[in-house]
XYZ file of C-alpha atoms in Angstrom:
763
model
C 0.025 26.923 -17.269
C 2.464 27.011 -20.373
C 4.777 24.675 -18.671
C 1.877 22.099 -17.738
C 0.924 21.932 -21.435
C 4.390 21.662 -22.838
C 4.980 18.786 -20.534
C 1.690 17.186 -20.975
C 2.630 17.229 -24.803
C 5.843 15.743 -24.222
C 4.046 12.872 -21.971
C 1.602 12.319 -24.902
C 3.861 12.220 -27.388
C 6.102 10.016 -25.510
C 3.279 7.113 -24.273
C 0.743 7.390 -27.397
C 1.004 5.594 -30.144
C -1.237 5.454 -33.250
C -4.266 2.751 -33.858
C -1.671 -0.546 -35.043
C -4.271 -1.098 -37.076
C -3.377 1.804 -39.675
C -0.294 -0.296 -40.288
C -1.758 -3.633 -40.349
C -2.182 -5.895 -43.321
C -3.748 -9.100 -44.312
C -1.185 -12.147 -44.605
C -3.806 -14.896 -45.188
C -6.993 -15.178 -45.356
C -8.986 -18.259 -45.135
C -8.779 -19.366 -48.625
C -5.274 -20.355 -48.053
C -5.895 -22.499 -44.493
C -4.034 -25.528 -44.332
C -5.906 -28.555 -46.025
C -8.463 -30.535 -43.959
C -9.399 -27.532 -41.226
C -12.821 -25.911 -40.337
C -12.267 -22.379 -41.053
C -11.856 -21.009 -37.765
C -9.452 -18.714 -38.448
C -11.063 -15.898 -40.847
C -7.704 -13.573 -41.524
C -4.594 -13.046 -39.943
C -3.067 -9.761 -40.268
C 0.835 -8.154 -39.750
C 0.532 -5.006 -37.149
C 4.429 -4.555 -36.326
C 7.243 -3.566 -37.716
C 5.629 -1.922 -40.569
C 8.649 -3.892 -42.914
C 6.183 -6.551 -43.522
C 7.262 -10.137 -43.253
C 10.718 -8.315 -41.625
C 12.383 -7.929 -38.566
C 15.071 -7.109 -36.611
C 16.490 -8.651 -34.152
C 14.322 -8.444 -30.386
C 12.020 -6.502 -31.547
C 8.284 -6.634 -31.651
C 6.453 -9.216 -34.379
C 2.508 -8.634 -33.927
C -0.253 -10.895 -35.609
C -3.346 -10.414 -35.567
C -6.042 -13.407 -36.115
C -9.870 -12.931 -36.999
C -11.734 -15.969 -35.468
C -15.036 -16.698 -36.874
C -17.995 -14.274 -36.293
C -19.682 -17.666 -34.313
C -16.690 -17.895 -32.324
C -16.635 -14.206 -31.504
C -20.325 -14.538 -30.374
C -19.589 -17.339 -28.212
C -16.697 -15.137 -26.973
C -18.937 -12.218 -25.889
C -21.702 -14.113 -24.693
C -19.016 -15.209 -21.436
C -17.773 -11.757 -21.155
C -21.581 -10.211 -20.847
C -23.099 -13.206 -19.359
C -22.565 -14.544 -15.578
C -22.225 -17.910 -17.128
C -24.777 -18.650 -19.153
C -25.494 -22.677 -19.826
C -27.720 -22.031 -23.034
C -26.358 -23.296 -26.576
C -24.198 -22.291 -27.646
C -21.760 -21.948 -25.166
C -19.711 -19.594 -23.925
C -16.273 -19.480 -24.291
C -13.734 -17.924 -22.289
C -10.997 -15.997 -24.445
C -8.716 -16.178 -21.644
C -8.874 -19.769 -20.722
C -6.854 -22.207 -22.585
C -9.683 -25.099 -22.053
C -11.879 -22.811 -24.165
C -9.604 -20.786 -26.738
C -5.988 -22.120 -27.382
C -3.778 -20.287 -30.042
C -0.263 -20.913 -30.077
C 2.477 -20.245 -32.639
C 5.282 -22.604 -33.304
C 8.583 -21.193 -34.923
C 10.719 -23.146 -36.987
C 14.221 -22.087 -38.270
C 15.905 -22.441 -41.944
C 16.413 -26.125 -40.612
C 12.732 -26.742 -40.315
C 13.919 -27.004 -36.292
C 11.371 -26.297 -34.093
C 12.951 -23.184 -31.889
C 9.837 -22.048 -30.038
C 6.645 -21.962 -28.898
C 4.327 -18.458 -28.274
C 0.884 -18.451 -27.135
C -1.645 -16.207 -27.987
C -3.586 -14.053 -26.356
C -6.923 -12.314 -25.973
C -6.763 -7.883 -26.681
C -9.111 -5.480 -26.932
C -8.136 -1.893 -28.481
C -8.618 1.288 -26.739
C -8.854 5.395 -27.016
C -8.081 7.356 -23.757
C -11.273 9.332 -22.618
C -9.629 11.390 -19.610
C -12.285 13.908 -19.572
C -14.637 11.322 -17.727
C -11.360 8.923 -16.360
C -12.273 6.186 -18.604
C -11.298 4.166 -21.955
C -13.462 3.559 -24.551
C -12.888 0.738 -26.834
C -11.460 0.834 -30.470
C -12.612 -1.237 -33.516
C -10.805 -4.091 -34.528
C -12.034 -7.397 -35.808
C -8.289 -8.955 -35.086
C -9.140 -9.896 -31.039
C -6.598 -12.023 -30.792
C -2.772 -11.924 -31.233
C 0.596 -13.267 -31.381
C 3.686 -10.963 -29.943
C 7.241 -12.512 -30.588
C 10.801 -11.829 -30.458
C 13.617 -13.495 -32.450
C 17.391 -13.500 -31.035
C 19.073 -14.694 -34.374
C 19.167 -13.737 -37.704
C 17.589 -15.995 -40.710
C 14.496 -16.515 -42.251
C 11.895 -18.389 -39.732
C 8.290 -20.304 -40.442
C 5.538 -19.492 -38.080
C 2.662 -21.834 -38.012
C -0.455 -20.922 -36.026
C -2.729 -23.602 -34.417
C -6.111 -22.368 -32.980
C -7.969 -24.926 -30.999
C -11.516 -24.720 -29.806
C -12.456 -26.614 -26.890
C -9.852 -29.250 -27.624
C -12.517 -30.916 -30.249
C -11.924 -27.846 -33.620
C -8.843 -27.169 -35.015
C -7.383 -24.529 -37.707
C -3.768 -24.036 -38.824
C -1.868 -21.331 -40.753
C 1.316 -20.362 -41.880
C 3.560 -17.021 -42.325
C 7.486 -16.571 -42.933
C 9.335 -13.817 -41.041
C 12.408 -13.000 -42.310
C 15.019 -11.535 -39.310
C 17.923 -9.018 -40.006
C 20.845 -7.768 -37.923
C 19.595 -5.405 -35.048
C 21.339 -3.367 -32.478
C 19.486 -3.978 -29.055
C 21.501 -5.879 -26.634
C 19.070 -8.280 -25.764
C 17.541 -9.756 -22.419
C 18.938 -9.689 -19.371
C 20.472 -12.771 -18.171
C 22.674 -13.666 -15.366
C 26.335 -13.261 -15.974
C 29.205 -15.419 -15.508
C 29.718 -15.771 -12.067
C 25.459 -15.641 -11.549
C 25.441 -12.701 -9.077
C 25.147 -9.970 -11.972
C 23.339 -9.439 -14.750
C 25.044 -9.060 -18.112
C 23.076 -8.506 -21.934
C 22.016 -12.025 -23.473
C 23.621 -11.089 -26.989
C 26.828 -8.965 -26.542
C 27.057 -10.705 -23.381
C 28.331 -7.035 -21.628
C 27.667 -6.389 -18.213
C 24.493 -4.714 -16.873
C 23.858 -3.196 -13.364
C 20.286 -1.272 -12.531
C 20.143 2.035 -11.329
C 16.570 3.401 -10.062
C 14.167 2.874 -7.707
C 10.744 0.893 -7.700
C 7.692 3.154 -9.637
C 5.169 0.017 -8.982
C 1.766 1.423 -10.214
C -0.393 4.398 -10.940
C -1.553 5.779 -7.976
C 0.570 6.599 -5.606
C -2.665 6.608 -2.623
C -3.598 3.204 -4.234
C -4.134 1.353 -0.781
C -6.217 4.206 0.850
C -8.662 3.537 -2.170
C -11.688 0.926 -2.789
C -9.890 -1.427 -5.701
C -11.929 -0.245 -8.506
C -10.023 -0.319 -11.716
C -7.589 2.957 -11.448
C -9.033 5.855 -14.612
C -7.161 7.027 -17.553
C -6.112 10.025 -16.102
C -4.194 8.162 -13.195
C -1.655 6.408 -15.551
C -0.279 10.188 -17.179
C 1.429 10.064 -13.371
C 3.239 6.852 -14.205
C 3.931 8.406 -17.645
C 5.513 12.027 -15.981
C 7.379 9.651 -13.353
C 8.670 7.768 -16.457
C 9.583 10.164 -18.492
C 11.310 12.320 -15.325
C 13.346 8.923 -15.182
C 14.459 8.087 -18.018
C 15.573 11.707 -18.586
C 17.572 10.977 -15.200
C 19.188 8.148 -16.437
C 17.367 5.895 -14.613
C 17.600 2.184 -16.030
C 15.639 -0.292 -13.970
C 12.688 -0.117 -12.039
C 9.824 -2.464 -10.766
C 6.141 -2.118 -11.300
C 3.696 -4.154 -8.993
C -0.192 -5.588 -10.086
C -2.204 -4.718 -7.783
C -6.197 -4.690 -7.301
C -6.503 -1.285 -8.840
C -3.396 -1.996 -11.278
C -3.361 -4.658 -13.411
C -4.065 -7.706 -11.414
C -5.892 -9.098 -14.062
C -7.795 -11.474 -12.323
C -9.331 -9.561 -9.724
C -12.776 -9.026 -10.669
C -13.898 -11.821 -12.378
C -11.774 -15.688 -11.477
C -10.612 -16.479 -15.021
C -11.490 -13.062 -16.843
C -9.088 -10.809 -17.452
C -11.600 -8.417 -19.381
C -12.322 -5.342 -16.379
C -8.319 -5.216 -16.912
C -7.857 -4.924 -20.440
C -7.981 -1.447 -20.765
C -4.900 -1.658 -17.917
C -3.087 -3.883 -20.048
C -3.209 -1.449 -23.421
C -1.827 1.137 -21.106
C 0.795 -1.077 -20.153
C 1.565 -2.310 -23.859
C 2.543 1.897 -23.933
C 4.449 1.531 -20.932
C 6.510 -1.173 -21.864
C 7.090 0.043 -25.578
C 8.401 3.176 -23.984
C 10.593 1.221 -21.593
C 12.140 -0.686 -24.774
C 12.495 2.766 -26.196
C 14.419 4.370 -23.725
C 16.600 1.060 -22.112
C 14.537 0.996 -19.018
C 14.382 -2.124 -17.775
C 11.782 -3.932 -15.474
C 10.653 -6.306 -12.998
C 7.291 -7.255 -13.121
C 5.391 -8.385 -10.151
C 2.122 -10.394 -10.677
C 0.525 -10.501 -7.581
C 0.181 -8.338 -4.214
C 0.839 -9.508 -1.029
C -2.173 -7.861 0.754
C -5.160 -9.650 -1.460
C -3.816 -13.384 0.120
C -4.351 -12.103 3.879
C -7.676 -12.479 5.122
C -8.739 -9.979 7.243
C -12.494 -8.508 8.534
C -14.115 -4.931 7.411
C -13.089 -3.973 11.020
C -9.425 -4.837 10.456
C -7.398 -2.358 8.540
C -10.632 -0.556 7.347
C -9.064 2.698 6.553
C -5.759 1.302 5.292
C -6.966 -1.147 2.744
C -10.726 -1.477 2.466
C -11.489 -4.114 -0.182
C -8.134 -4.945 -1.235
C -8.581 -8.296 0.650
C -9.124 -11.575 0.400
C -12.813 -11.166 1.361
C -13.154 -9.203 -1.903
C -10.311 -11.731 -4.050
C -11.953 -13.306 -7.176
C -10.286 -16.429 -6.052
C -12.536 -16.858 -3.406
C -15.480 -18.474 -3.333
C -17.307 -16.274 -0.649
C -15.690 -13.084 -2.960
C -18.417 -10.508 -1.732
C -17.218 -8.232 -4.346
C -18.762 -10.561 -7.161
C -18.722 -8.507 -10.339
C -21.472 -8.452 -13.136
C -19.253 -10.005 -15.498
C -18.207 -13.653 -16.765
C -16.469 -15.822 -14.638
C -15.195 -19.276 -13.809
C -16.986 -21.752 -11.888
C -16.224 -21.814 -7.821
C -13.025 -23.728 -7.135
C -13.692 -24.937 -3.740
C -11.280 -22.075 -2.018
C -12.393 -20.413 0.957
C -9.081 -19.796 2.979
C -5.974 -17.338 1.852
C -3.792 -20.868 2.009
C -6.102 -22.356 -0.711
C -5.206 -20.102 -3.175
C -1.752 -21.812 -2.826
C -3.180 -25.499 -2.513
C -6.358 -25.669 -4.326
C -5.396 -27.402 -7.906
C -8.291 -25.402 -9.906
C -6.765 -22.389 -8.524
C -3.605 -23.574 -9.216
C -4.801 -23.663 -12.863
C -6.158 -20.303 -13.051
C -2.528 -18.815 -11.223
C -0.744 -20.563 -14.345
C -3.145 -19.408 -16.717
C -2.358 -15.795 -15.371
C 1.166 -15.783 -15.850
C 0.508 -17.190 -19.462
C -1.542 -14.191 -20.168
C 1.610 -12.062 -19.003
C 4.015 -13.962 -20.984
C 2.287 -14.301 -24.088
C 1.600 -10.522 -24.171
C 4.757 -9.172 -23.090
C 7.036 -12.078 -22.720
C 8.447 -10.958 -25.888
C 10.048 -7.781 -24.379
C 13.604 -7.329 -23.670
C 12.753 -4.368 -21.131
C 10.884 -7.108 -19.427
C 14.040 -8.512 -16.870
C 12.347 -10.476 -14.598
C 8.973 -11.995 -13.227
C 8.152 -11.776 -9.647
C 5.067 -14.305 -8.685
C 4.241 -12.440 -5.856
C 5.275 -9.883 -3.640
C 6.189 -10.279 -0.043
C 5.051 -14.135 0.025
C 5.803 -14.629 3.504
C 2.814 -12.348 4.454
C 0.326 -14.206 2.793
C -1.488 -17.295 3.783
C -0.670 -17.531 8.004
C 2.944 -18.120 6.271
C 4.516 -16.783 9.862
C 3.936 -18.973 13.370
C 2.329 -16.844 15.182
C 2.371 -16.146 19.480
C -0.741 -15.683 21.037
C -0.530 -15.173 25.061
C 2.264 -17.427 25.764
C 1.228 -19.951 22.727
C 2.884 -20.268 19.447
C 1.064 -21.718 16.556
C 3.167 -23.742 14.171
C 2.573 -23.013 10.383
C 5.132 -24.565 9.615
C 2.314 -26.852 6.905
C 1.308 -23.450 5.315
C 5.111 -22.862 4.612
C 5.482 -26.209 2.979
C 2.814 -25.420 0.533
C 3.377 -22.064 -0.459
C 7.188 -23.512 -1.081
C 5.460 -26.225 -3.202
C 3.466 -23.481 -5.063
C 6.294 -21.738 -6.062
C 8.560 -24.297 -7.067
C 5.580 -25.380 -9.574
C 4.759 -22.289 -10.613
C 9.216 -22.293 -11.951
C 8.591 -25.180 -13.358
C 5.299 -23.873 -15.578
C 6.919 -20.885 -16.391
C 10.387 -21.708 -17.154
C 9.789 -25.219 -18.616
C 6.404 -24.459 -20.238
C 6.422 -20.840 -21.121
C 9.861 -20.690 -22.210
C 10.259 -18.013 -20.043
C 13.286 -15.296 -21.267
C 12.692 -13.339 -17.706
C 14.442 -13.789 -14.942
C 12.334 -15.205 -12.441
C 11.809 -14.454 -8.299
C 9.544 -14.195 -5.311
C 10.344 -11.752 -2.662
C 10.567 -11.879 1.320
C 9.678 -8.527 3.356
C 11.218 -10.420 7.100
C 12.536 -13.544 8.543
C 12.042 -14.578 12.006
C 11.515 -11.777 14.570
C 12.423 -9.735 11.952
C 15.911 -10.645 11.113
C 17.113 -12.052 7.957
C 17.428 -15.595 8.796
C 14.464 -16.779 6.439
C 11.474 -18.973 8.027
C 12.238 -21.522 4.816
C 15.333 -20.103 2.624
C 14.339 -23.442 0.662
C 12.040 -21.396 -0.857
C 14.689 -19.741 -3.192
C 16.897 -22.637 -3.621
C 14.648 -23.885 -6.870
C 16.920 -24.282 -9.700
C 14.114 -22.017 -12.083
C 14.540 -19.137 -9.291
C 16.988 -16.827 -10.618
C 17.295 -14.184 -7.985
C 16.823 -13.419 -4.314
C 14.437 -10.278 -3.796
C 14.115 -8.868 -0.167
C 11.743 -5.965 1.399
C 13.547 -4.319 3.998
C 12.000 -0.642 5.776
C 13.233 1.459 8.422
C 10.493 1.897 10.818
C 10.334 4.640 13.307
C 8.274 4.157 16.697
C 7.618 5.293 19.613
C 9.747 4.617 21.878
C 12.378 4.462 19.425
C 13.382 0.507 18.877
C 15.492 1.071 15.888
C 19.327 1.184 13.977
C 18.568 4.667 12.282
C 21.900 6.263 12.036
C 24.051 3.110 11.216
C 20.782 1.302 9.435
C 23.421 0.423 6.198
C 25.592 -1.109 9.019
C 23.538 -2.480 11.361
C 20.200 -3.576 9.454
C 20.479 -3.513 5.841
C 24.338 -5.094 5.296
C 23.529 -8.292 7.426
C 20.345 -8.703 5.138
C 22.670 -8.551 2.034
C 25.722 -10.523 3.456
C 23.575 -13.397 4.679
C 21.997 -14.035 2.244
C 24.368 -13.283 -0.772
C 26.451 -15.902 1.390
C 23.493 -18.531 2.558
C 24.022 -17.246 6.012
C 21.504 -18.408 7.866
C 20.843 -19.438 11.799
C 24.252 -18.347 12.651
C 25.844 -20.668 9.870
C 26.250 -21.685 6.311
C 23.140 -23.906 6.125
C 22.086 -22.792 2.237
C 25.619 -22.400 0.553
C 23.248 -22.525 -3.064
C 22.832 -19.097 -2.222
C 26.279 -18.001 -3.505
C 25.273 -18.550 -6.767
C 21.966 -16.783 -6.744
C 21.256 -13.300 -7.601
C 21.151 -10.817 -4.657
C 18.651 -7.377 -5.573
C 17.019 -5.536 -2.733
C 13.857 -5.022 -4.651
C 11.815 -2.571 -2.299
C 13.240 -0.926 0.853
C 12.599 2.497 1.999
C 12.031 4.847 5.193
C 8.441 4.202 6.521
C 6.509 6.467 9.403
C 4.774 3.089 11.441
C 3.471 5.677 13.748
C -0.201 6.108 13.820
C -1.504 9.786 13.156
C -3.264 11.751 15.206
C -6.590 11.246 14.055
C -8.793 12.829 12.763
C -6.174 16.069 13.095
C -3.681 14.621 10.844
C -5.917 12.282 8.606
C -4.813 14.464 5.721
C -0.835 14.503 6.054
C 0.852 12.101 4.106
C 3.501 11.210 6.370
C 6.234 9.080 5.264
C 5.799 11.535 2.095
C 6.683 13.963 3.866
C 9.596 12.604 5.614
C 10.941 11.188 2.305
C 11.056 14.432 0.190
C 13.219 15.741 3.451
C 15.803 12.874 3.632
C 17.490 12.732 -0.007
C 20.992 12.137 2.074
C 19.294 8.812 2.939
C 18.258 8.194 -0.712
C 21.841 8.947 -1.634
C 23.137 6.351 0.540
C 20.832 3.828 -0.152
C 21.973 4.231 -3.716
C 25.428 3.713 -3.439
C 25.322 1.319 -0.410
C 23.666 -1.103 -2.800
C 26.366 -0.484 -5.120
C 28.914 -1.394 -3.254
C 27.549 -4.071 -0.749
C 27.113 -6.722 -3.489
C 23.068 -6.146 -4.948
C 22.812 -6.468 -9.140
C 20.476 -3.601 -9.017
C 21.628 0.388 -7.328
C 18.878 1.441 -5.540
C 15.044 0.236 -5.697
C 14.208 2.503 -3.222
C 9.883 2.747 -2.329
C 8.289 5.767 -1.743
C 7.423 9.774 -3.405
C 7.827 8.082 -7.489
C 5.540 10.502 -8.103
C 6.325 13.305 -6.630
C 8.657 16.639 -8.457
C 11.256 16.723 -5.861
C 12.020 12.745 -6.311
C 12.179 13.985 -9.894
C 14.376 16.531 -9.228
C 16.639 14.150 -7.110
C 17.017 11.386 -9.364
C 18.980 14.296 -12.074
C 21.422 14.791 -9.598
C 21.926 11.337 -8.355
C 21.918 8.781 -11.673
C 24.586 10.343 -13.629
C 27.230 10.057 -11.228
C 26.881 6.622 -10.316
C 26.151 5.723 -13.695
C 29.214 7.280 -14.696
C 31.205 5.477 -12.428
C 30.015 2.038 -13.041
C 31.627 2.358 -16.687
C 34.670 1.580 -15.220
C 33.450 -1.899 -13.311
C 33.109 -5.112 -15.537
C 31.425 -7.942 -13.713
C 31.772 -9.881 -16.389
C 35.993 -9.505 -16.638
C 36.130 -9.470 -12.662
C 34.471 -11.462 -9.906
C 33.628 -9.429 -6.995
C 31.380 -11.560 -5.293
C 33.836 -14.436 -3.959
C 32.749 -15.533 -0.206
C 35.640 -15.368 1.827
C 35.080 -15.614 5.635
C 36.173 -13.147 8.369
C 36.180 -13.403 11.760
C 34.171 -16.996 11.397
C 31.081 -15.116 9.307
C 31.097 -15.042 5.560
C 30.957 -11.847 3.438
C 31.404 -10.620 0.246
C 31.646 -7.056 0.642
C 33.778 -5.125 3.464
C 32.091 -3.518 6.157
C 33.677 -0.965 8.101
C 33.659 -0.486 10.759
C 34.242 -4.215 10.785
C 31.880 -5.298 13.500
C 28.983 -4.885 15.493
C 30.745 -4.556 18.576
C 32.781 -1.783 16.920
C 30.005 -0.084 15.037
C 28.085 0.367 18.578
C 31.592 1.553 20.515
C 30.564 4.605 19.744
C 27.535 4.935 20.736
C 27.057 7.009 23.541
C 30.487 8.178 23.232
C 32.497 10.624 20.832
C 33.725 9.191 17.082
C 37.339 8.292 17.134
C 39.071 8.757 13.398
C 38.612 4.643 12.859
C 34.682 5.144 13.903
C 34.569 8.727 11.008
C 33.328 7.045 8.618
C 31.365 3.837 7.375
C 32.653 1.914 4.184
C 31.943 -1.327 1.829
C 34.894 -2.536 0.048
C 34.387 -5.799 -2.818
C 37.674 -7.048 -3.975
C 38.421 -9.152 -6.856
C 38.829 -12.836 -6.687
C 42.460 -12.227 -7.949
C 43.225 -9.407 -5.292
C 44.362 -7.226 -8.296
C 41.332 -4.703 -7.763
C 38.451 -3.502 -6.260
C 35.808 -0.585 -5.706
C 33.792 0.992 -2.768
C 32.208 3.896 -0.991
C 32.903 5.795 1.847
C 30.310 7.948 4.069
C 30.506 10.425 6.615
C 28.689 8.764 9.472
C 27.517 11.990 11.036
C 25.197 12.828 7.718
C 21.718 11.336 9.486
C 18.369 12.962 9.541
C 18.899 13.428 13.692
C 21.622 16.247 12.998
C 19.452 17.499 9.996
C 16.914 18.620 12.556
C 18.633 22.138 12.514
C 18.855 22.748 9.252
C 15.247 21.332 7.671
C 12.505 23.014 9.378
C 9.962 19.962 8.674
C 12.154 16.931 10.604
C 12.449 19.789 12.913
C 8.469 20.446 13.156
C 7.837 16.734 12.769
C 9.883 15.763 15.605
C 8.883 18.686 18.178
C 5.473 18.250 17.321
C 4.889 21.472 15.859
C 2.348 22.724 13.036
C 1.265 21.502 10.955
C 2.067 18.446 12.552
C -0.221 17.308 16.032
C 1.886 15.363 17.368
C 5.490 14.372 17.928
C 6.836 11.945 14.476
C 10.278 11.819 14.661
C 12.285 10.149 17.816
C 15.973 9.992 17.838
C 17.102 6.392 17.406
C 18.127 4.028 19.997
C 21.607 3.565 18.943
C 22.552 7.362 18.183
C 25.611 9.129 19.560
C 24.757 11.035 23.087
C 27.313 13.833 21.498
C 25.822 13.175 17.746
C 26.486 16.364 16.038
C 27.827 17.252 12.681
C 31.534 16.353 12.055
C 33.285 17.826 9.273
C 36.531 15.179 8.412
C 39.430 16.762 7.577
C 41.973 15.215 4.992
C 43.795 12.048 5.979
C 42.275 12.158 9.536
C 40.775 9.288 9.526
C 40.851 5.449 7.678
C 39.330 2.357 6.621
C 41.065 -1.055 5.839
C 40.817 -3.279 2.942
C 41.280 -6.447 3.400
C 41.910 -9.875 1.094
C 44.121 -7.780 -1.149
C 48.109 -9.229 -2.162
C 50.805 -8.807 0.930
C 53.106 -6.084 0.188
C 51.786 -4.839 -2.433
C 51.254 -1.359 -4.035
C 47.943 0.060 -5.065
C 46.427 3.317 -6.746
C 43.496 4.125 -5.114
C 41.170 6.463 -7.205
C 38.326 8.813 -5.583
C 35.175 9.746 -6.972
C 33.364 12.448 -6.354
C 29.807 11.191 -6.224
C 28.098 15.027 -6.504
C 30.003 15.936 -9.666
C 30.189 12.455 -11.382
C 34.189 12.502 -11.730
C 37.453 11.908 -10.750
C 38.295 15.217 -9.152
C 40.503 14.449 -6.211
C 44.262 13.376 -6.225
C 44.875 9.425 -6.717
C 46.984 7.896 -3.827
C 49.074 5.071 -3.424
C 48.551 2.394 -0.638
C 50.830 -0.791 0.349
C 49.363 -3.390 1.930
C 51.051 -5.685 4.596
C 52.038 -8.754 4.856
C 48.321 -10.224 5.628
C 47.248 -8.639 2.633
C 46.188 -5.538 4.380
C 45.409 -1.578 3.211
C 45.053 1.020 5.463
C 43.323 3.931 3.432
C 43.054 7.426 4.524
C 40.169 9.335 3.303
C 39.849 12.614 1.853
C 38.446 15.976 2.992
C 34.954 14.539 4.134
C 33.157 17.781 4.582
C 29.472 17.390 5.999
C 27.474 19.799 3.943
C 29.531 19.791 0.536
C 31.475 16.381 0.047
C 30.189 13.842 2.757
C 30.951 10.415 0.585
C 33.140 9.479 -1.764
C 33.205 6.209 -4.103
C 36.248 4.795 -4.812
C 38.184 2.109 -6.909
C 41.720 0.563 -6.461
C 44.255 -1.143 -9.031
C 47.610 -3.108 -8.286
C 50.490 -1.023 -9.931
C 52.102 -3.200 -11.929
């Protein structure tokens, strides 16, 4: 109990802010409004930082705006009603057609440098006893948040428009001093990796997805999560920060932060979540944790009946979506009029639906767009699993959904233009896909990523266990994930480079993992979370994923899904993240271009794989390993051939070899208690002679191509467990074709089964 109390206090201290009204100070009142206006604005107050009228570079500047009581009464009428038409007409504070508040920013030369939207705000206090929130008092229910990249003095002109008829204006000044924040994340010199906008230093993210408030969110009726559920997220982020995690992804869902879920155009039901997310964002800013924010979940844009997926996602579906005119879960709150949308594809094609989507993005950017921790805005998760995107096979017939794909692609392009141009976003923009044609990495519509405003390709990919076994688990990086990274990084689609523009796009594996897709035995295993159990017992696979993503050409290392709230995973973070952080200190993607596209065996590659092709990888299936089969390796070589880095791993480290060692995996495989049936199956490509193997020093090798011919290099092996270069350096010399044959150090199965390495030309 003593430990629990201390941990809770740490969590509260890290995320709780005092009521900001303590620091607020009126800087303008109605007597100093610009001449000729009608006095819609009562007061403007300075809320942050504490230094009134001053801030540092990239620091949050927050102003509060108090409107007249008449306007506030009309806002309250909208929020509490179902859209009364009686005079005075209600005003939707989330719709700029009703209330539009903007701030124009001018520099010392009186040149306009930016334009920021205001947003409606409510103050809350946590009521954990009742698992809810209580509204706190604030008269400043509109806010403007901004940050400044350059030092100097600025003029801020605030405009308020009501129904585009009545307007008011006021002016204030801000002085920006030198700060230490390195800035926003942006695309680096070579477009494939990230750097800081201010100091232009290379950045490599390390972490995993911490998506939402409840690990079992899919299983709940999509009422908003209560206040206690945020403690899970806070505790996870504390553990993540303590382990040196620095990159994650949040996903808005009906139960968490999907602002426009309950009522069309009215976000008031999620204002308590937005208040909590203010604290999450502030924590990330303080701890230098950068995040992708995914604004829409894919599941609510799939049409399913009550019978379909009833146990899995009750209520998280199109039938309950506020964008649907036939929404069956209407809440008693103000909402915009029906828009004529009845099918999921209407979300993308209906003009009024697109307006409200844009308005949703507008609110997100107005509230959090100032934040340097907010590194990427992702429009929608797994968009290729929505709106009947993929062709369907029914009996012997194929239903072509190319028209739907064109509609969805057009939506992505329109949102990109709007956010990038009209909202002046500093965030990187993305949309995420999960599967290509027949589960391959050949996308149904690769052009969805080719809009110039789309900054990075987001891909999701899972390893599925099925009965009978059908996937390639032991070699999942070699045979499943490596082609996905390579093909999307190089634009290699349908056996040719059909989209070369992808070679200038950043690639982030922003969601992947190990998922049990076998249906549970019901009701015997009703309370067993198979994915959670599996993921807590395969730490070696999580580690392999972390180093593979680094060495295969991804801009971020990791972003695995699952078990983000378990103590087992938090302990694993503390073991895995510090070593990889130490290793990447020596890699600068700004100085060196490690992402040159080269052709090997008629296929384009960025990172080299060993064994080099699928035939050589599969040769060992059903046979004993040879010395050229013993390890898998990924190497990236600089464009000038002078240096490189990579990762090697003992190929016998896989879950089938863990069955004898781990009792839970054994029980899942043999259907022993507490499991009522068999849940783990041997992968179809696994060796008939599969067994743990200890690799002796200098007994197996891998090759590195595209180096300088007849040149000597240092290979420096890095211990991924200790986080040190604690193995002696070796010398290798390339042949006349620039190929180095590198013999691996000792790789004992249970002690040191993998190494990272750097190579540098000897001058």
